[in-house]
Coordinates of C-alpha atoms and ligand atoms in Angstrom, one line a residue:
Chain N
M1108 CA 139.2 106.6 34.8
I1109 CA 138.5 107.5 38.4
E1110 CA 134.9 107.8 39.6
V1111 CA 134.0 109.6 42.8
K1112 CA 130.6 109.3 44.4
N1113 CA 129.2 111.3 47.3
L1114 CA 132.6 111.8 49.0
H1115 CA 132.4 113.1 52.6
K1116 CA 135.4 113.8 54.7
S1117 CA 135.7 115.5 58.2
F1118 CA 138.5 116.2 60.6
G1119 CA 136.8 116.0 64.0
E1120 CA 134.0 118.6 63.9
A1121 CA 135.2 120.3 60.7
H1122 CA 133.3 118.9 57.7
I1123 CA 135.7 119.5 54.8
L1124 CA 134.3 117.6 51.9
K1125 CA 130.5 117.6 51.8
G1126 CA 129.5 115.0 49.2
I1127 CA 131.5 115.3 45.9
N1128 CA 130.4 113.5 42.8
T1129 CA 132.6 113.6 39.7
S1130 CA 134.8 111.6 37.4
F1131 CA 138.3 112.0 35.9
E1132 CA 138.9 110.6 32.4
K1133 CA 141.8 108.7 31.0
G1134 CA 144.2 110.5 28.7
K1135 CA 143.0 113.9 29.8
T1136 CA 144.3 116.5 32.1
N1137 CA 141.7 116.9 34.8
L1138 CA 141.9 120.0 36.9
I1139 CA 140.5 120.7 40.4
I1140 CA 140.4 124.4 41.0
G1141 CA 139.2 126.5 43.9
Q1142 CA 140.3 129.0 46.4
S1143 CA 142.9 128.3 49.1
G1144 CA 141.3 126.3 51.8
S1145 CA 138.5 125.0 49.6
G1146 CA 139.6 121.4 50.2
K1147 CA 141.6 120.6 47.1
T1148 CA 144.5 118.9 48.9
V1149 CA 142.2 117.0 51.2
F1150 CA 140.2 115.8 48.1
L1151 CA 143.4 114.7 46.4
K1152 CA 144.6 112.8 49.5
C1153 CA 141.3 111.0 49.8
L1154 CA 141.7 110.0 46.1
L1155 CA 145.1 108.6 47.0
G1156 CA 143.9 106.8 50.0
L1157 CA 146.1 108.8 52.3
Y1158 CA 143.0 109.9 54.2
D1159 CA 140.1 107.7 55.2
Y1160 CA 136.7 109.2 54.4
E1161 CA 133.4 108.7 56.2
E1162 CA 131.1 108.3 53.3
G1163 CA 131.1 107.7 49.5
S1164 CA 133.3 105.7 47.2
I1165 CA 136.3 106.1 44.9
E1166 CA 136.8 103.7 42.0
Y1167 CA 139.9 103.3 40.0
D1168 CA 138.9 101.7 36.7
G1169 CA 136.1 99.9 38.5
E1170 CA 138.1 98.9 41.5
N1171 CA 137.0 100.4 44.8
F1172 CA 140.2 101.5 46.5
A1173 CA 138.9 101.3 50.0
N1174 CA 137.8 97.7 49.7
L1175 CA 141.2 96.5 48.7
S1176 CA 143.5 94.8 51.3
E1177 CA 146.4 96.8 52.6
D1178 CA 148.8 94.8 50.3
K1179 CA 146.6 95.2 47.2
K1180 CA 146.4 98.9 47.9
R1181 CA 150.2 99.1 47.9
D1182 CA 150.4 97.2 44.6
M1183 CA 147.9 99.6 43.2
R1184 CA 149.9 102.5 44.4
A1185 CA 153.0 101.4 42.5
K1186 CA 151.0 102.6 39.4
I1187 CA 150.4 106.0 40.9
G1188 CA 152.7 109.1 40.6
M1189 CA 152.1 112.0 42.9
V1190 CA 153.6 115.5 43.1
F1191 CA 153.1 116.9 46.6
Q1192 CA 152.3 120.6 47.2
G1193 CA 155.6 120.8 49.1
S1194 CA 157.5 118.5 46.7
A1195 CA 158.3 115.9 49.5
L1196 CA 161.7 115.0 48.1
F1197 CA 163.7 112.6 50.2
D1198 CA 166.3 114.8 51.7
S1199 CA 168.9 112.2 52.4
L1200 CA 169.1 111.3 48.7
T1201 CA 170.5 113.3 45.8
I1202 CA 168.2 114.6 43.1
E1203 CA 169.2 111.8 40.7
E1204 CA 168.6 109.2 43.5
N1205 CA 165.3 110.7 44.2
V1206 CA 164.2 110.3 40.6
M1207 CA 165.6 106.8 40.5
F1208 CA 163.9 105.8 43.7
P1209 CA 160.6 104.4 42.2
L1210 CA 162.7 102.4 39.7
R1211 CA 164.8 100.9 42.4
M1212 CA 161.8 100.0 44.4
F1213 CA 159.6 98.6 41.6
T1214 CA 161.7 97.5 38.7
K1215 CA 164.4 95.0 38.0
L1216 CA 166.4 97.5 35.8
K1217 CA 170.1 97.6 36.1
K1218 CA 171.7 100.6 37.7
E1219 CA 172.8 102.0 34.3
E1220 CA 169.4 101.6 32.8
M1221 CA 167.8 103.4 35.8
R1222 CA 170.3 106.2 35.5
E1223 CA 169.5 106.5 31.8
R1224 CA 165.8 106.7 32.5
A1225 CA 166.3 109.2 35.3
N1226 CA 168.4 111.4 33.1
F1227 CA 165.7 111.2 30.4
V1228 CA 163.0 112.5 32.6
L1229 CA 165.3 115.0 34.3
K1230 CA 166.0 116.4 30.8
R1231 CA 162.2 116.6 30.1
V1232 CA 161.9 118.9 33.1
N1233 CA 164.9 120.9 32.1
L1234 CA 167.2 119.7 34.9
E1235 CA 170.1 118.1 33.0
D1236 CA 172.8 119.4 35.3
A1237 CA 171.5 119.1 38.8
H1238 CA 171.9 115.3 39.3
N1239 CA 174.3 115.3 42.2
K1240 CA 172.8 118.2 44.2
M1241 CA 170.9 117.5 47.4
P1242 CA 167.3 118.7 47.4
S1243 CA 168.2 121.3 50.1
E1244 CA 170.6 122.8 47.6
A1245 CA 167.9 123.2 44.9
S1246 CA 165.6 126.1 44.5
G1247 CA 161.8 125.7 45.2
G1248 CA 161.1 125.5 41.5
M1249 CA 163.8 123.0 40.9
Q1250 CA 162.4 120.8 43.7
K1251 CA 159.0 120.9 42.1
R1252 CA 160.5 119.8 38.8
V1253 CA 162.4 117.0 40.5
A1254 CA 159.2 115.9 42.1
I1255 CA 157.5 115.8 38.7
A1256 CA 160.3 113.8 37.3
R1257 CA 160.1 111.4 40.2
A1258 CA 156.3 111.0 39.7
I1259 CA 156.5 110.1 36.0
V1260 CA 159.8 108.1 35.9
N1261 CA 158.1 104.7 36.3
N1262 CA 155.3 105.4 33.7
P1263 CA 152.4 105.6 36.1
K1264 CA 148.8 104.9 35.1
Y1265 CA 147.5 107.6 37.4
L1266 CA 149.2 110.9 38.0
F1267 CA 148.2 113.4 40.7
C1268 CA 149.8 116.8 41.1
D1269 CA 149.1 119.2 44.0
E1270 CA 149.8 122.6 42.5
P1271 CA 152.6 121.5 40.3
N1272 CA 153.5 125.0 39.2
S1273 CA 152.9 127.2 42.2
G1274 CA 156.1 129.1 43.0
L1275 CA 157.4 128.8 39.5
D1276 CA 158.0 131.6 37.0
P1277 CA 155.4 131.9 34.2
K1278 CA 157.7 130.4 31.6
T1279 CA 158.7 127.3 33.6
A1280 CA 155.1 127.0 34.8
T1281 CA 153.9 126.7 31.2
V1282 CA 156.6 124.2 30.4
I1283 CA 155.5 122.1 33.3
D1284 CA 151.9 122.3 32.3
N1285 CA 152.6 121.3 28.8
L1286 CA 154.9 118.5 30.0
I1287 CA 152.1 117.1 32.1
K1288 CA 149.6 117.3 29.3
E1289 CA 152.0 115.7 26.8
I1290 CA 152.8 112.8 29.2
T1291 CA 149.1 112.3 29.9
E1292 CA 148.3 112.0 26.2
E1293 CA 151.4 110.0 25.3
Y1294 CA 150.9 107.3 27.9
N1295 CA 147.2 107.6 28.2
I1296 CA 147.3 108.4 31.9
T1297 CA 144.5 109.5 34.2
T1298 CA 145.9 112.8 35.4
V1299 CA 144.3 114.9 38.2
I1300 CA 145.9 118.3 39.0
N1301 CA 145.1 120.7 41.8
S1302 CA 145.5 124.3 40.8
H1303 CA 144.4 127.8 41.4
D1304 CA 146.4 129.1 38.5
M1305 CA 144.3 130.6 35.6
N1306 CA 147.1 130.0 33.2
S1307 CA 147.0 126.3 33.8
V1308 CA 143.2 126.4 33.4
M1309 CA 143.6 127.9 29.9
E1310 CA 146.5 125.8 28.9
I1311 CA 145.5 122.3 30.0
G1312 CA 142.0 122.4 31.6
E1313 CA 140.4 119.7 29.5
K1314 CA 138.1 118.9 32.4
I1315 CA 137.7 121.3 35.3
V1316 CA 136.1 120.6 38.6
F1317 CA 135.5 123.7 40.7
L1318 CA 135.4 123.2 44.4
K1319 CA 134.0 125.7 46.9
E1320 CA 133.7 125.0 50.6
G1321 CA 133.9 121.3 50.1
L1322 CA 131.3 121.1 47.4
K1323 CA 131.5 120.8 43.6
A1324 CA 130.3 124.2 42.5
W1325 CA 130.8 123.8 38.8
E1326 CA 132.2 121.4 36.2
G1327 CA 133.3 122.0 32.7
S1328 CA 136.3 122.7 30.5
R1329 CA 138.6 125.5 29.6
H1330 CA 136.3 126.2 26.7
T1331 CA 133.2 126.6 28.8
I1332 CA 134.7 128.3 31.9
F1333 CA 134.7 131.8 30.2
K1334 CA 131.2 131.4 29.0
T1335 CA 129.5 130.3 32.2
D1336 CA 127.2 132.6 34.2
N1337 CA 127.9 130.6 37.4
E1338 CA 128.6 133.3 39.9
V1339 CA 131.0 131.3 41.9
V1340 CA 133.2 130.6 38.9
T1341 CA 133.1 134.1 37.4
D1342 CA 133.9 135.5 40.8
F1343 CA 137.0 133.3 40.9
V1344 CA 138.1 133.7 37.3
Y1345 CA 137.6 137.5 37.2
S1346 CA 139.3 138.2 40.5
S1347 CA 142.4 138.6 38.4
N1348 CA 142.7 142.1 37.0
L1349 CA 144.0 140.9 33.7
F1350 CA 141.0 138.7 33.1
K1351 CA 138.6 141.4 34.3
K1352 CA 140.0 143.8 31.8
V1353 CA 139.9 141.3 29.0
R1354 CA 136.3 140.6 29.8
E1355 CA 135.4 144.3 29.9
A1356 CA 137.1 144.8 26.6
I1357 CA 135.1 142.0 25.0
L1358 CA 131.9 143.2 26.5
K1359 CA 132.6 146.7 25.2
E1360 CA 133.3 145.4 21.7
N1361 CA 130.1 143.4 21.7
S1362 CA 127.9 146.3 22.7
Chain O
M902 CA 142.8 106.5 77.9
K903 CA 145.2 108.4 75.6
Y904 CA 148.1 106.4 77.0
L905 CA 146.3 103.1 76.4
H906 CA 145.6 104.2 72.8
N907 CA 149.3 105.1 72.3
I908 CA 150.5 101.8 73.8
G909 CA 148.1 99.9 71.4
T910 CA 149.3 101.9 68.4
Y911 CA 152.9 101.2 69.5
F912 CA 152.4 97.4 69.4
L913 CA 150.5 97.6 66.1
M914 CA 153.4 99.6 64.7
I915 CA 155.7 96.8 65.7
I916 CA 153.7 94.2 63.9
E917 CA 153.3 96.4 60.9
L918 CA 156.9 97.1 60.5
F919 CA 157.6 93.5 59.6
R920 CA 155.0 93.4 56.9
K921 CA 155.6 93.9 53.2
P922 CA 159.4 94.1 53.5
T923 CA 161.3 96.5 51.3
K924 CA 163.5 95.1 48.5
W925 CA 166.7 93.6 50.0
S926 CA 169.0 95.6 47.7
V927 CA 167.5 98.8 49.1
M928 CA 167.1 97.6 52.6
K929 CA 170.8 96.6 52.8
E930 CA 171.9 100.1 52.1
L931 CA 169.4 101.5 54.6
I932 CA 170.8 99.2 57.3
L933 CA 174.4 100.1 56.6
K934 CA 173.5 103.8 56.8
D935 CA 171.7 103.3 60.1
I936 CA 174.6 101.3 61.5
D937 CA 176.9 104.2 60.6
D938 CA 174.5 106.8 62.1
L939 CA 173.4 105.0 65.2
I940 CA 176.2 102.6 66.1
I941 CA 179.5 104.0 64.7
G942 CA 178.4 107.5 65.3
S943 CA 177.9 106.8 69.0
L944 CA 181.2 105.2 69.7
G945 CA 183.1 108.4 70.4
I946 CA 180.8 109.8 73.1
V947 CA 180.3 106.3 74.6
A948 CA 184.1 105.8 74.9
F949 CA 184.6 109.2 76.4
I950 CA 181.9 108.9 79.0
A951 CA 182.7 105.2 79.8
F952 CA 186.3 105.9 80.4
F953 CA 185.8 108.9 82.8
V954 CA 182.8 107.6 84.6
G955 CA 184.7 104.3 85.2
G956 CA 187.4 106.4 86.8
V957 CA 184.9 108.2 89.0
V958 CA 183.3 105.0 90.1
T959 CA 186.7 103.7 91.2
I960 CA 187.7 106.9 93.0
Q961 CA 184.3 107.0 94.9
T962 CA 184.7 103.4 95.9
A963 CA 188.3 103.9 97.1
L964 CA 187.4 107.0 99.1
N965 CA 184.5 105.2 100.8
I966 CA 186.6 102.3 102.1
D967 CA 189.2 103.8 104.3
N968 CA 189.0 101.0 106.8
P969 CA 192.4 99.2 106.7
L970 CA 190.8 95.8 107.4
I971 CA 189.0 95.9 104.0
P972 CA 191.3 94.4 101.4
K973 CA 192.3 96.8 98.5
E974 CA 191.1 94.2 95.9
L975 CA 187.6 95.3 96.8
I976 CA 188.1 98.5 94.7
G977 CA 188.6 96.4 91.6
F978 CA 185.7 94.1 92.5
A979 CA 183.2 96.9 93.2
T980 CA 184.2 98.8 90.0
R981 CA 183.7 95.7 87.9
Q982 CA 180.3 94.9 89.4
S983 CA 178.9 98.4 89.1
I984 CA 180.2 98.9 85.5
L985 CA 179.1 95.5 84.2
L986 CA 175.8 95.3 85.9
E987 CA 174.4 98.9 85.8
F988 CA 176.7 101.6 84.5
A989 CA 177.5 100.2 81.0
P990 CA 174.1 98.7 80.1
T991 CA 171.6 101.0 81.9
F992 CA 173.3 104.4 82.4
M993 CA 174.7 104.3 78.8
S994 CA 171.3 103.5 77.4
I995 CA 169.8 106.5 79.1
I996 CA 172.5 108.6 77.4
M997 CA 171.8 106.9 74.1
A998 CA 168.1 107.7 74.6
G999 CA 169.2 111.3 74.3
K1000 CA 171.6 110.8 71.5
V1001 CA 170.2 108.1 69.3
G1002 CA 166.6 108.6 70.4
S1003 CA 166.3 112.2 69.5
F1004 CA 168.1 111.6 66.2
I1005 CA 165.6 109.0 65.3
T1006 CA 162.6 111.0 66.4
S1007 CA 163.6 114.2 64.7
S1008 CA 164.7 112.5 61.4
I1009 CA 161.5 110.5 61.1
G1010 CA 159.4 113.4 62.4
T1011 CA 160.8 115.7 59.8
M1012 CA 159.9 113.2 57.1
R1013 CA 156.4 113.2 58.5
V1014 CA 155.9 117.0 58.4
T1015 CA 157.4 117.4 55.0
E1016 CA 155.1 114.7 53.6
Q1017 CA 158.0 112.4 52.7
I1018 CA 156.3 109.6 54.6
D1019 CA 153.1 110.2 52.5
A1020 CA 155.3 110.1 49.4
L1021 CA 156.6 106.7 50.4
E1022 CA 153.0 105.5 51.2
V1023 CA 151.7 106.8 47.9
M1024 CA 154.3 104.8 46.1
G1025 CA 153.0 101.7 47.8
I1026 CA 156.0 101.3 50.1
N1027 CA 155.4 100.2 53.7
S1028 CA 156.9 103.3 55.2
L1029 CA 157.2 101.7 58.7
N1030 CA 159.2 98.8 57.3
Y1031 CA 161.3 101.2 55.2
L1032 CA 162.1 103.6 58.0
V1033 CA 162.0 101.6 61.3
F1034 CA 163.1 98.1 60.4
P1035 CA 166.7 99.1 59.3
K1036 CA 167.0 101.0 62.6
L1037 CA 166.0 97.9 64.5
I1038 CA 168.5 95.8 62.7
A1039 CA 171.2 98.4 63.2
M1040 CA 170.5 98.4 66.9
A1041 CA 171.1 94.7 67.0
F1042 CA 174.8 95.8 67.1
Y1043 CA 174.1 97.9 70.2
P1044 CA 175.6 95.2 72.5
F1045 CA 178.9 95.9 70.7
V1046 CA 178.7 99.5 71.9
I1047 CA 178.0 98.4 75.4
S1048 CA 180.9 95.9 75.4
I1049 CA 183.2 98.8 74.5
A1050 CA 181.6 100.8 77.4
M1051 CA 182.3 97.9 79.8
F1052 CA 185.9 97.5 78.7
L1053 CA 186.7 101.2 78.7
G1054 CA 184.9 101.8 82.0
I1055 CA 187.1 99.2 83.6
I1056 CA 190.3 100.6 82.0
G1057 CA 189.3 104.0 83.2
G1058 CA 188.9 102.6 86.7
L1059 CA 192.3 101.0 86.5
M1060 CA 193.9 104.2 85.4
A1061 CA 192.2 106.3 88.1
C1062 CA 193.2 103.7 90.7
I1063 CA 196.9 103.7 89.7
Y1064 CA 197.3 107.4 89.1
G1065 CA 195.3 108.3 92.2
G1066 CA 197.4 105.9 94.2
Y1067 CA 194.4 104.2 95.8
A1068 CA 195.7 100.6 95.2
S1069 CA 198.3 98.9 93.1
A1070 CA 197.5 97.6 89.6
D1071 CA 197.9 94.1 90.9
D1072 CA 195.3 94.5 93.6
F1073 CA 192.9 96.1 91.2
I1074 CA 193.2 93.3 88.7
T1075 CA 193.0 90.6 91.4
G1076 CA 189.8 92.3 92.5
L1077 CA 188.5 92.3 88.9
Q1078 CA 188.8 88.6 88.8
Q1079 CA 187.2 87.8 92.2
E1080 CA 184.0 85.9 92.5
F1081 CA 183.3 86.2 88.8
N1082 CA 179.7 85.0 88.0
P1083 CA 179.3 84.5 84.3
F1084 CA 175.5 84.8 84.6
H1085 CA 176.0 88.5 85.4
I1086 CA 177.3 89.0 81.8
T1087 CA 174.3 87.1 80.5
Y1088 CA 172.0 89.3 82.6
A1089 CA 173.8 92.5 81.4
F1090 CA 173.4 91.5 77.7
I1091 CA 169.8 90.4 78.0
K1092 CA 169.1 93.9 79.4
T1093 CA 171.2 95.4 76.6
F1094 CA 169.2 93.7 73.9
L1095 CA 165.9 94.8 75.5
F1096 CA 167.2 98.4 75.7
A1097 CA 168.3 98.2 72.0
F1098 CA 164.8 97.3 71.0
V1099 CA 163.3 100.1 73.1
L1100 CA 165.9 102.6 71.8
A1101 CA 165.0 101.8 68.2
T1102 CA 161.2 101.6 68.5
I1103 CA 160.0 104.2 71.0
P1104 CA 161.7 107.1 69.3
S1105 CA 160.5 105.8 65.9
F1106 CA 157.0 105.7 67.2
H1107 CA 157.1 109.3 68.4
G1108 CA 158.5 110.5 65.1
Y1109 CA 156.2 108.5 62.9
Y1110 CA 152.9 109.4 64.5
M1111 CA 153.6 113.0 65.2
K1112 CA 151.4 115.8 63.8
G1113 CA 152.1 119.4 63.1
G1114 CA 155.2 121.3 62.0
A1115 CA 158.8 121.9 62.9
L1116 CA 158.0 123.1 66.4
E1117 CA 156.2 119.8 67.1
V1118 CA 159.3 117.9 65.8
G1119 CA 161.3 119.4 68.7
K1120 CA 158.5 118.6 71.2
A1121 CA 158.3 115.1 69.9
S1122 CA 162.0 114.6 70.5
T1123 CA 161.7 115.7 74.1
T1124 CA 158.7 113.5 74.7
S1125 CA 160.4 110.6 73.1
F1126 CA 163.5 111.0 75.3
V1127 CA 161.3 111.0 78.4
W1128 CA 159.3 107.9 77.5
T1129 CA 162.4 106.0 76.2
S1130 CA 164.1 106.7 79.6
V1131 CA 161.0 105.6 81.5
A1132 CA 160.8 102.4 79.6
I1133 CA 164.5 101.7 80.1
I1134 CA 164.3 102.3 83.9
L1135 CA 161.2 100.1 84.2
I1136 CA 162.6 97.3 82.1
N1137 CA 165.8 97.5 84.1
Y1138 CA 163.8 97.0 87.3
L1139 CA 161.8 94.1 85.9
A1140 CA 164.8 92.4 84.4
T1141 CA 166.8 92.6 87.6
Q1142 CA 163.9 91.3 89.6
L1143 CA 163.3 88.4 87.3
L1144 CA 166.8 87.4 86.5
L1145 CA 168.9 88.1 89.6
S1146 CA 166.7 87.6 92.6
Ligands
ATP343 N1 145.1 117.3 58.6 C1 144.1 118.2 58.8 N2 143.5 118.3 60.0 C2 142.5 119.2 60.2 N3 142.0 120.1 59.2 C3 142.6 120.0 58.0 C4 143.7 119.1 57.7 N4 144.1 119.3 56.5 C5 143.3 120.3 56.0 N5 142.4 120.7 56.9 C6 141.4 121.8 56.7 O1 140.7 121.5 55.5 C7 140.5 122.7 54.8 C8 140.9 122.5 53.3 O2 142.3 122.4 53.3 P1 143.1 122.0 52.0 O3 144.5 121.8 52.3 O4 142.4 120.9 51.2 O5 143.0 123.4 51.1 P2 143.5 123.6 49.6 O6 142.3 123.8 48.8 O7 144.4 122.6 49.2 O8 144.2 125.0 49.8 P3 145.6 125.5 49.2 O9 145.2 126.0 47.8 O10 146.0 126.7 50.1 O11 146.5 124.4 49.2 C9 141.2 123.8 55.5 O12 140.2 124.5 56.2 C10 142.1 123.1 56.4 O13 142.2 123.9 57.6
MG344 MG1 146.5 122.5 48.9

């Protein structure tokens, strides 16, 4: 469980996050949605402690991240998996080595055991036969999947994904969404996902935080998002033609 | 003000890079890789430059002493002094600031802009230790490169002397052995170690703390070359003043 209270973050003059209060529960897939530029990535990086913030607090299961010593922070982070928006694979390592990396750093497993575990997670993201490729030889979607494999390989307690399925075809995107949900439930992880994909919202949005211009504009779940009258949310949801038509059809049927 | 801030950050970086060391089994591989990239990978160009510049030093010296009263041994003596004292340690290090330095800045800078450094930090790894420490250790072998430059520079001088017909091989070699002061070697290698430290850390600093995208990586490499060279020249001056005068 992660609790965020009154979080403020600025870059120089630009006030990006303007006092966010929310919490993310364990064993659930928590989504942060909002338009491009609404501050999702900045919020996530604050949660991870990659950015300092001016005001507010972030607690991981009761521990305030900011108050920990630099070394304690690093120990804490060994329990965190993160999928970056741009994948951030290590480009001097092969795909398999990338996935094995957290194991090499934080476990005492033998090389063979590491390889086995890496192969297991690579299989889960449908990448059985790309082990020896370099990241630069993989497609964008493959890189995303490798990044997810790397994030979950060491059984993290907290999993953060910055748009895990942007740039993927709808089928792979759904596979990835479900994979994240499965893992979250299976290992009882606290998962926070940035997204602006309505499919993800419908598939896995157990808790949804809607950001607009650095503020939480709405909070709910995939069940309530289609029922709310909150204009900001409906504006976002029905900006897609498909959803607009579905809604019109429903309204017509009802009348 | 900005310079002071940067200098402060630089020294904090040096302290930080020794903290929370990376697992030895991983670090060992990183060090070997950096030795390969930074040291072994530089030998070719160093050998080439040292040999030919050694030759040029000898020819210039020979051409400038046409007075028959000056003994021919002086050519060998002057070549030795300029190569051991300045050419191999200082001149080579400026060249290495271009080669090794821009390699370090651009490889670390690319990792910064593609969030690979964030990825390391998120995993709880001290990214400075992970990235910079192996380079520092690899550069401890830098004096080996400079020894080769010294040796080949003198061989180049000898060849140029013989084939240009400026003096006999005997004269040149006698010159090489004249008034040899072992402290000059110590001086040259103290400088070399200081340069090695600078060559590993200043380019790392510019790569690690850069902001922006691919264009800025290129700019950072250029800035890093300028500041590494400036540092080498200043250290050279100070070391010479303190150790030799
Ligand atoms: N390092 C930074 N320095 C200055 N401003 C920044 C920085 N990072 C982000 N911003 C600004 O913060 C705002 C929010 O950016 P952020 O990356 O969080 O958007 P986002 O919601 O993740 O968008 P997207 O969906 O496109 O990824 C933007 O206006 C951006 O310009
Ligand atoms: Mg983003």
